[in-house]
CSV table of N, CA and C in Angstrom, one decimal:
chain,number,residue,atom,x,y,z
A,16,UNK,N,-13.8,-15.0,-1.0
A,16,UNK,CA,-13.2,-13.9,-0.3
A,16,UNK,C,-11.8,-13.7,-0.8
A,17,UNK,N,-11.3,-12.5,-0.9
A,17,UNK,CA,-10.0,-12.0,-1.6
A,17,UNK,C,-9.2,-12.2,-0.6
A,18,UNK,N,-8.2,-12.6,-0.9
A,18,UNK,CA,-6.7,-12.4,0.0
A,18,UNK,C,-5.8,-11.8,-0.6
A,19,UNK,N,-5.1,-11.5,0.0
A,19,UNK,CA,-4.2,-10.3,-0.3
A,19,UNK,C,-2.5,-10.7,0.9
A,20,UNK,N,-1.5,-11.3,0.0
A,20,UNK,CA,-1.0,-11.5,0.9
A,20,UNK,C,0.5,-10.7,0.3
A,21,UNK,N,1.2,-10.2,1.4
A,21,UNK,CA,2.2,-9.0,1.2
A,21,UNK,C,3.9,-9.8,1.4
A,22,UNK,N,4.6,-9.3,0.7
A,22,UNK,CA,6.0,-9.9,0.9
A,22,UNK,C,6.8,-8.9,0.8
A,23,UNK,N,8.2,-8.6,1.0
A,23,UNK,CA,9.4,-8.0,0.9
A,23,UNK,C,9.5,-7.4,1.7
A,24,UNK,N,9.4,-7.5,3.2
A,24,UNK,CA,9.8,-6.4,3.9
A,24,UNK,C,11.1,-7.0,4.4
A,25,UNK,N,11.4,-6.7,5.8
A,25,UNK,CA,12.8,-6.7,6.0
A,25,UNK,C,13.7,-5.5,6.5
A,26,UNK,N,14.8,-6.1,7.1
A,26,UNK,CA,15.3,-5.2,7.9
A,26,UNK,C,16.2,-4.0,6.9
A,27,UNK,N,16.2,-2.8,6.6
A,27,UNK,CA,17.4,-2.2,5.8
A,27,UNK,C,17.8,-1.3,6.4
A,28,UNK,N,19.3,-0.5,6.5
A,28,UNK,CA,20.1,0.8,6.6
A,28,UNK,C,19.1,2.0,6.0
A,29,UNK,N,19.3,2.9,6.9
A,29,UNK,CA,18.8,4.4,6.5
A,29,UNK,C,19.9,4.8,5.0
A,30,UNK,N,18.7,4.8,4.2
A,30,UNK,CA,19.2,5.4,2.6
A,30,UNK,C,19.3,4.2,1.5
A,31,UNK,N,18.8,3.2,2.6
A,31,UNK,CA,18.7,1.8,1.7
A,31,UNK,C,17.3,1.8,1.1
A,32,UNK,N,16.7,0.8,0.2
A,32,UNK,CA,15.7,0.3,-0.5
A,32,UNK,C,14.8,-0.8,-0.3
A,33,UNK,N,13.8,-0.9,-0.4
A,33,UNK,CA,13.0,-2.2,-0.3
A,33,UNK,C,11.8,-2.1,-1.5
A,34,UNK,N,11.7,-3.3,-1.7
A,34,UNK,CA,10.6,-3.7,-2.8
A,34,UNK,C,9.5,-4.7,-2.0
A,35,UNK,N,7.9,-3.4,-2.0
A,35,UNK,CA,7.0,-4.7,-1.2
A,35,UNK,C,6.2,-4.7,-2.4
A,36,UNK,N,5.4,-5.9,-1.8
A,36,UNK,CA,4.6,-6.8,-3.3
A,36,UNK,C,3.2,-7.7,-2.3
A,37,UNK,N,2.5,-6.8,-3.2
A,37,UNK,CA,1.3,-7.4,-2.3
A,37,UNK,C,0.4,-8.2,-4.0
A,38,UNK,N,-0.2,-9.8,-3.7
A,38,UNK,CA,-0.6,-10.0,-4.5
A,38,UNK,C,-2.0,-10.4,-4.3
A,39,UNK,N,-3.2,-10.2,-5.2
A,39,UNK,CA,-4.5,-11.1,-5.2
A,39,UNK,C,-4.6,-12.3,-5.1
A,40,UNK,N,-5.8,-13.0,-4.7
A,40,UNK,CA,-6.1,-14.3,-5.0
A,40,UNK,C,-7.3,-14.3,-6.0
A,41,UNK,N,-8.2,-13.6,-6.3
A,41,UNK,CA,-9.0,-12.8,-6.9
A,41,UNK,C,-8.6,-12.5,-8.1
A,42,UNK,N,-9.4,-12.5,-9.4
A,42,UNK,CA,-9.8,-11.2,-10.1
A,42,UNK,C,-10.5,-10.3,-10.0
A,43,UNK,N,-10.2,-9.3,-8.7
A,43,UNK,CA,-10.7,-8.0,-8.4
A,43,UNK,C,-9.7,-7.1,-8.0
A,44,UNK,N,-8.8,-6.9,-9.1
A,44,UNK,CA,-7.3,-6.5,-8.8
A,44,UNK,C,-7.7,-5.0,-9.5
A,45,UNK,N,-8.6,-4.7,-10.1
A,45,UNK,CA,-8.9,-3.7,-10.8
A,45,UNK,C,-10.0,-2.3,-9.8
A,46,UNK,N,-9.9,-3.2,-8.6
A,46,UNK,CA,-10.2,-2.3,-7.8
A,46,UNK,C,-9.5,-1.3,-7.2
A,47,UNK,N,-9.7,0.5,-6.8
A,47,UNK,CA,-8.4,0.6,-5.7
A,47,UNK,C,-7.3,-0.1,-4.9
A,48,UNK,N,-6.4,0.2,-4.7
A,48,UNK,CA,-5.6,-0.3,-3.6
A,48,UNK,C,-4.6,0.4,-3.3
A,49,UNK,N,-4.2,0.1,-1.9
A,49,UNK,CA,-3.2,0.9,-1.2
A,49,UNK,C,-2.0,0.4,-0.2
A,50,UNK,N,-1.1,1.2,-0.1
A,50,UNK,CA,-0.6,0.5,1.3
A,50,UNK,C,-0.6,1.4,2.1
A,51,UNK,N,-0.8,0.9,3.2
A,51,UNK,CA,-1.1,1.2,4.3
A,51,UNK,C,0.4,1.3,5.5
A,52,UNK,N,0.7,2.1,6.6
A,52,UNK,CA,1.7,1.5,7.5
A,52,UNK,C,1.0,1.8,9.2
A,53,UNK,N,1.7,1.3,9.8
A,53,UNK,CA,1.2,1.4,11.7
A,53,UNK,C,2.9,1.1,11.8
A,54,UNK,N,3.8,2.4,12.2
A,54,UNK,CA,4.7,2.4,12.9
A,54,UNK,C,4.4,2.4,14.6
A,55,UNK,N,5.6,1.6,15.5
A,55,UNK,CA,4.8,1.1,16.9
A,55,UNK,C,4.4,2.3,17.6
A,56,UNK,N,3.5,2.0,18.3
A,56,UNK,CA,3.3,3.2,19.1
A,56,UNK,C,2.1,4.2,18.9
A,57,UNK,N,1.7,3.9,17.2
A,57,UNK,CA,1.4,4.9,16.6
A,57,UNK,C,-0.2,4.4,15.8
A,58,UNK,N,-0.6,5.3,15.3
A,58,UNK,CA,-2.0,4.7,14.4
A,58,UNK,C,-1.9,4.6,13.0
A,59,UNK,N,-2.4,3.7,12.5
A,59,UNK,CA,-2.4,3.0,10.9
A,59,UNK,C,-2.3,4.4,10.1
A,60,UNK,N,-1.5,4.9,8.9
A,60,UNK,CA,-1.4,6.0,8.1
A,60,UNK,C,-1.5,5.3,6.6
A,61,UNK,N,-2.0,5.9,5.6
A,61,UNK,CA,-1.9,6.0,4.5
A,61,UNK,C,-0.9,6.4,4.1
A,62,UNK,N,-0.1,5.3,3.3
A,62,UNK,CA,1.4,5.3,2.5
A,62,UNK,C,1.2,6.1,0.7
A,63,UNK,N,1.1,5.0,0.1
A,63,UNK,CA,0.8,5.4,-1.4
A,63,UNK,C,-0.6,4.6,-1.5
A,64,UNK,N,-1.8,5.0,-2.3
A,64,UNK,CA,-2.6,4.2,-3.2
A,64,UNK,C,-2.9,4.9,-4.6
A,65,UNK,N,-3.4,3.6,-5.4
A,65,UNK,CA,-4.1,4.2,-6.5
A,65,UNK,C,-5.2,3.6,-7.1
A,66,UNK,N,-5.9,4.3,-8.2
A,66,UNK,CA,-7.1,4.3,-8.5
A,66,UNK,C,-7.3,3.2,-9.5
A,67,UNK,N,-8.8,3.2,-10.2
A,67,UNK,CA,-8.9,2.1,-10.8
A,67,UNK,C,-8.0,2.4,-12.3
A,68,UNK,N,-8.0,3.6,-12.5
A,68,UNK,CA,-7.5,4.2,-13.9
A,68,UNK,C,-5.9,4.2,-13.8
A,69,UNK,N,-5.3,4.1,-12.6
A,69,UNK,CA,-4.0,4.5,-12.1
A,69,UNK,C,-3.3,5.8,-11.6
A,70,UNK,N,-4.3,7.0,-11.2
A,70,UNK,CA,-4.0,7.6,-10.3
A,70,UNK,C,-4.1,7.8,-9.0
A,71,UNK,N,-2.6,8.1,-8.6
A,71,UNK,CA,-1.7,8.0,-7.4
A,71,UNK,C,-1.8,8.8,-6.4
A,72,UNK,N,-1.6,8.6,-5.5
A,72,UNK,CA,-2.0,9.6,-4.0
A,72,UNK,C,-0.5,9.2,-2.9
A,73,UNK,N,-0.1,9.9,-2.4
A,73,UNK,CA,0.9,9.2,-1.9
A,73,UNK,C,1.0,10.0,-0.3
A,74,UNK,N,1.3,9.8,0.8
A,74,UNK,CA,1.4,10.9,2.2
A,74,UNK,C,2.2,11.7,1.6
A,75,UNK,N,2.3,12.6,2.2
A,75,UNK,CA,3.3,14.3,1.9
A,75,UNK,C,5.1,13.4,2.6
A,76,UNK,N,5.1,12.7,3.2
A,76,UNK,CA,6.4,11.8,4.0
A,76,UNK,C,6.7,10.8,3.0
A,77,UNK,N,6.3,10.5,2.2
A,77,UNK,CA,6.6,9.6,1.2
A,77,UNK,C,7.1,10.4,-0.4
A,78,UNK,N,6.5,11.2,-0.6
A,78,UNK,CA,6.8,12.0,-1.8
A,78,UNK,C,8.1,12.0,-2.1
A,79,UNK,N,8.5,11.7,-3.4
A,79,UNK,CA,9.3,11.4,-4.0
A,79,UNK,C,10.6,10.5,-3.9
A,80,UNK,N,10.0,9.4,-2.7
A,80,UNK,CA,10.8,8.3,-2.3
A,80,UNK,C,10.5,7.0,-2.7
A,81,UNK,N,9.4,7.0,-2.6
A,81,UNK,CA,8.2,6.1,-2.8
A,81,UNK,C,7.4,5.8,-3.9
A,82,UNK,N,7.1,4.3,-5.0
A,82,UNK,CA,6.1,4.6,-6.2
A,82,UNK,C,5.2,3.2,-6.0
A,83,UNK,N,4.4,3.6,-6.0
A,83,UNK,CA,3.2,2.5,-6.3
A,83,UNK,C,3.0,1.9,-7.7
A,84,UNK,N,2.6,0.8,-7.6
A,84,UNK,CA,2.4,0.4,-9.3
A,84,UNK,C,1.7,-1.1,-9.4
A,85,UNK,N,0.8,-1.3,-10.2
A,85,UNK,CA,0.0,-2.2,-10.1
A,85,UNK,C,0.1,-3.1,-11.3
A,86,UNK,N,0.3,-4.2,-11.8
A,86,UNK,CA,0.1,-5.1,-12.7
A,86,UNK,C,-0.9,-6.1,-12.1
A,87,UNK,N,-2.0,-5.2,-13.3
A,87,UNK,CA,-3.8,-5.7,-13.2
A,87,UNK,C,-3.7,-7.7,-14.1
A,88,UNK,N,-2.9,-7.5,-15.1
A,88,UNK,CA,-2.5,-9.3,-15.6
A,88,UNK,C,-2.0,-9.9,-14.5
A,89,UNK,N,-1.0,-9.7,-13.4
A,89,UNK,CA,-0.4,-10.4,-12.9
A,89,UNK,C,-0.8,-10.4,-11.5
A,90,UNK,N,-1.9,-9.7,-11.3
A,90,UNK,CA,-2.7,-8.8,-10.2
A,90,UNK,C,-1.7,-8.8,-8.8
A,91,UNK,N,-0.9,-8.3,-9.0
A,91,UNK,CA,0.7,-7.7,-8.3
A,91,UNK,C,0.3,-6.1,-7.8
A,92,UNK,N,0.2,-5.9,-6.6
A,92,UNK,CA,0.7,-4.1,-6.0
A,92,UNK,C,1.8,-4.6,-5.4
A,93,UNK,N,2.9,-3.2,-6.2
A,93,UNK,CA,4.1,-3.0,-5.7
A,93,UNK,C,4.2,-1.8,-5.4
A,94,UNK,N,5.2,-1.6,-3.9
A,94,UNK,CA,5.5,-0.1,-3.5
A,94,UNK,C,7.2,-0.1,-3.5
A,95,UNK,N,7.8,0.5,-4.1
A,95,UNK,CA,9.2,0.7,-4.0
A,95,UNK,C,9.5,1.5,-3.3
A,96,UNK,N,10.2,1.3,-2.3
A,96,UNK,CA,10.7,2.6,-1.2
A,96,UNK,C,12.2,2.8,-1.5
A,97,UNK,N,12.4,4.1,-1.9
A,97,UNK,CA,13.9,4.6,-2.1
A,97,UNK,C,14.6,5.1,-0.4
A,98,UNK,N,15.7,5.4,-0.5
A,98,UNK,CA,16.1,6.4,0.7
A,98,UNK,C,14.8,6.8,1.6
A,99,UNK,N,15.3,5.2,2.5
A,99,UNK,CA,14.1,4.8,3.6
A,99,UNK,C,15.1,5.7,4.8
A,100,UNK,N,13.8,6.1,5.6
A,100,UNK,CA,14.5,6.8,6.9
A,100,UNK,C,14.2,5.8,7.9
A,101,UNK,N,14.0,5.8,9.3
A,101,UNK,CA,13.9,5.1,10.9
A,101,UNK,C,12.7,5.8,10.8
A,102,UNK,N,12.0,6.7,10.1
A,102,UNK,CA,10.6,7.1,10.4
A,102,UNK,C,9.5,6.3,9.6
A,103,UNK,N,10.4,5.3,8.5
A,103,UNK,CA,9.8,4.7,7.8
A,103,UNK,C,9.2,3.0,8.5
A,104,UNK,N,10.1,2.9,9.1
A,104,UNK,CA,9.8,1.6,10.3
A,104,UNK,C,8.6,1.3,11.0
A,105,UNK,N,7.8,0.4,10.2
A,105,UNK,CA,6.5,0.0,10.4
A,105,UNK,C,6.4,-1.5,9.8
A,106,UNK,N,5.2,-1.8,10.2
A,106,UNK,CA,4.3,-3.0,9.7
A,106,UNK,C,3.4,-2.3,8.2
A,107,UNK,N,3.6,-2.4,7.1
A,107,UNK,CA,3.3,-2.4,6.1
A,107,UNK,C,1.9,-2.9,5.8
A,108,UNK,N,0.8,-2.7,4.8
A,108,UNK,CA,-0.3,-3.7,5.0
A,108,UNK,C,-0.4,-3.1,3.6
A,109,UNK,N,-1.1,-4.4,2.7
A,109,UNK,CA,-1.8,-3.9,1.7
A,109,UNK,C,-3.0,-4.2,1.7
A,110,UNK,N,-4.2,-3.5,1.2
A,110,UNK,CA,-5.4,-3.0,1.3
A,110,UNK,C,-6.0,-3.1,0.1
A,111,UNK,N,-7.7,-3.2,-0.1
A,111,UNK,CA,-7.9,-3.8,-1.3
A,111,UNK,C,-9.3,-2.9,-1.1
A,112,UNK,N,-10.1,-2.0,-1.9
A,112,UNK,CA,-11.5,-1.5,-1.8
A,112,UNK,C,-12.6,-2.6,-1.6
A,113,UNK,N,-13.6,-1.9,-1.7
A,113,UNK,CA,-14.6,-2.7,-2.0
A,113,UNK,C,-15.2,-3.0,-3.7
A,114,UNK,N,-14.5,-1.8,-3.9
A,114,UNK,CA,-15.1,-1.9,-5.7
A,114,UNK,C,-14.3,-0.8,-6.0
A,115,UNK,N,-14.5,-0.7,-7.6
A,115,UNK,CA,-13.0,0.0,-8.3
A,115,UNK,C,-13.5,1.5,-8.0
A,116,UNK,N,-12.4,2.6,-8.2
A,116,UNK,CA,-13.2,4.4,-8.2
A,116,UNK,C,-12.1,4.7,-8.6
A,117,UNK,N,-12.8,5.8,-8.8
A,117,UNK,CA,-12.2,6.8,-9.8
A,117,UNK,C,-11.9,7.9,-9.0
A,118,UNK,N,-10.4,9.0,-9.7
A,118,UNK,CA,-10.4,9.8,-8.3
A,118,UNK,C,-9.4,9.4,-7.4
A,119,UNK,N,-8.9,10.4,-6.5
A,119,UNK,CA,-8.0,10.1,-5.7
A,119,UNK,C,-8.0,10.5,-4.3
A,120,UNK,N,-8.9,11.3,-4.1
A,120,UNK,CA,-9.5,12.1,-3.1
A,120,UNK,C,-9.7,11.4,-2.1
A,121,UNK,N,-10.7,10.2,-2.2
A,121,UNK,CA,-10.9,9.3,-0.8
A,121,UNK,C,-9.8,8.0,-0.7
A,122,UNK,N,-8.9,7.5,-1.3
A,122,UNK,CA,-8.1,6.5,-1.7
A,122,UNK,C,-7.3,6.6,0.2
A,123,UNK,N,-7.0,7.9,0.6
A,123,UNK,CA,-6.5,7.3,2.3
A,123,UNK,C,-7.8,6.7,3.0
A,124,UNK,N,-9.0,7.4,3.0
A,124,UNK,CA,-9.9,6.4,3.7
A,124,UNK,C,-10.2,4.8,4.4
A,125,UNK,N,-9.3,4.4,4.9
A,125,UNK,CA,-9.1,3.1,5.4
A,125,UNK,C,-10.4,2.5,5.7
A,126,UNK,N,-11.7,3.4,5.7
A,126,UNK,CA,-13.2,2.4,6.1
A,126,UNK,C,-13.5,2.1,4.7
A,127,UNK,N,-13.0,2.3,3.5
A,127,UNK,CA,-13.2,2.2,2.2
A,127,UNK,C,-12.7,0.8,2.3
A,128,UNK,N,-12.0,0.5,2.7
A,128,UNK,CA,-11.2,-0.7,1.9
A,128,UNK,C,-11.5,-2.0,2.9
A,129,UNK,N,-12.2,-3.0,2.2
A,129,UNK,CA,-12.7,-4.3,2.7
A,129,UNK,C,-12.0,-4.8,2.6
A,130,UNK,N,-10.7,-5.2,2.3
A,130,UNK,CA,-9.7,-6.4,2.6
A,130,UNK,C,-8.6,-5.9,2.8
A,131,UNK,N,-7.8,-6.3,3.7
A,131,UNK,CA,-6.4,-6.0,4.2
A,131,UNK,C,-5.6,-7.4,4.3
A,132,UNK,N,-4.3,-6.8,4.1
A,132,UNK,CA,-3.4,-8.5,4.2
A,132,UNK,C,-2.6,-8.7,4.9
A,133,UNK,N,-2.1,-9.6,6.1
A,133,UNK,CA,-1.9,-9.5,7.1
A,133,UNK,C,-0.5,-8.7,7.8
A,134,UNK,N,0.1,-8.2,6.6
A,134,UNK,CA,1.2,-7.3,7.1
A,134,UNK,C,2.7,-7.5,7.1
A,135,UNK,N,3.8,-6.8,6.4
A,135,UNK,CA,4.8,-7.0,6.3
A,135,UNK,C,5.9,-6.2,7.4
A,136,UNK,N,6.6,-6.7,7.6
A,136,UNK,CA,7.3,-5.2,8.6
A,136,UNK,C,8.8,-4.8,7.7
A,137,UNK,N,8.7,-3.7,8.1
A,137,UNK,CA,9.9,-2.7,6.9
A,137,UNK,C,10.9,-1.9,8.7
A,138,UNK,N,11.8,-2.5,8.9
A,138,UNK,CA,12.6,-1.9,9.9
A,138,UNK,C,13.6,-1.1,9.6
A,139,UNK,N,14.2,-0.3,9.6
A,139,UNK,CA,15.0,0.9,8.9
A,139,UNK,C,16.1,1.6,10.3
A,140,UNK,N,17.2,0.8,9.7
A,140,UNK,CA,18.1,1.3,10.9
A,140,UNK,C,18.9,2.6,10.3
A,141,UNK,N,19.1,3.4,11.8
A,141,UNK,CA,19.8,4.9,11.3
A,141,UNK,C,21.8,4.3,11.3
């Protein structure tokens, strides 16, 4: 069974940055993957993911703050968040398919993705 375990979250200032890092235990790194967030209160949303080829899908609230990026050698997902807002303040999760696709169309689908990792929290003061 894959694990998938997530690092860099942490507390930052509104307009500050964070670097999360979600890595495999697996060689099935070549599958989709995404991250995911659940700010409190609220229901799990699709952040950024991408495909097996490397195209990106990102929420319309993340656009152009936000980049996903995968090193398949090092089987590393990283999400870089630029000028984080207090809307950004959630529990983080990275997410893993069941098998690789192509396409970016279903990549927010959260019943797609068979493994999740237990979750980072990104807190974003105004």
């Amino acid at each position: 069974q894959v694990e998938l375990v997530e690092s860099g979250g942490g507390s930052v200032q509104a307009g500050g940055s964070l670097t999360l890092s979600c890595t495999a235990s697996e060689d099935t790194f070549t599958y989709c993957m995404g991250w995911f967030r659940q700010p409190p209160g609220k229901e799990r949303e699709g952040v950024a993911a991408i495909d097996t080829r490397g195209g990106t899908r990102y929420a319309d609230s993340v656009k152009g703050r936000f980049t996903i990026s995968k090193d398949n050698a090092k089987k590393t997902l990283q999400l870089q968040m630029n000028s984080l807002k207090s809307d950004d303040t959630a529990m983080y999760y990275c997410a893993q398919w069941r098998n690789r696709c192509y396409g970016t169309g279903n990549l927010f689908r959260s019943d797609m993705y068979e493994v999740w990792g237990q979750g980072t929290q990104v807190t974003v003061s105004s």
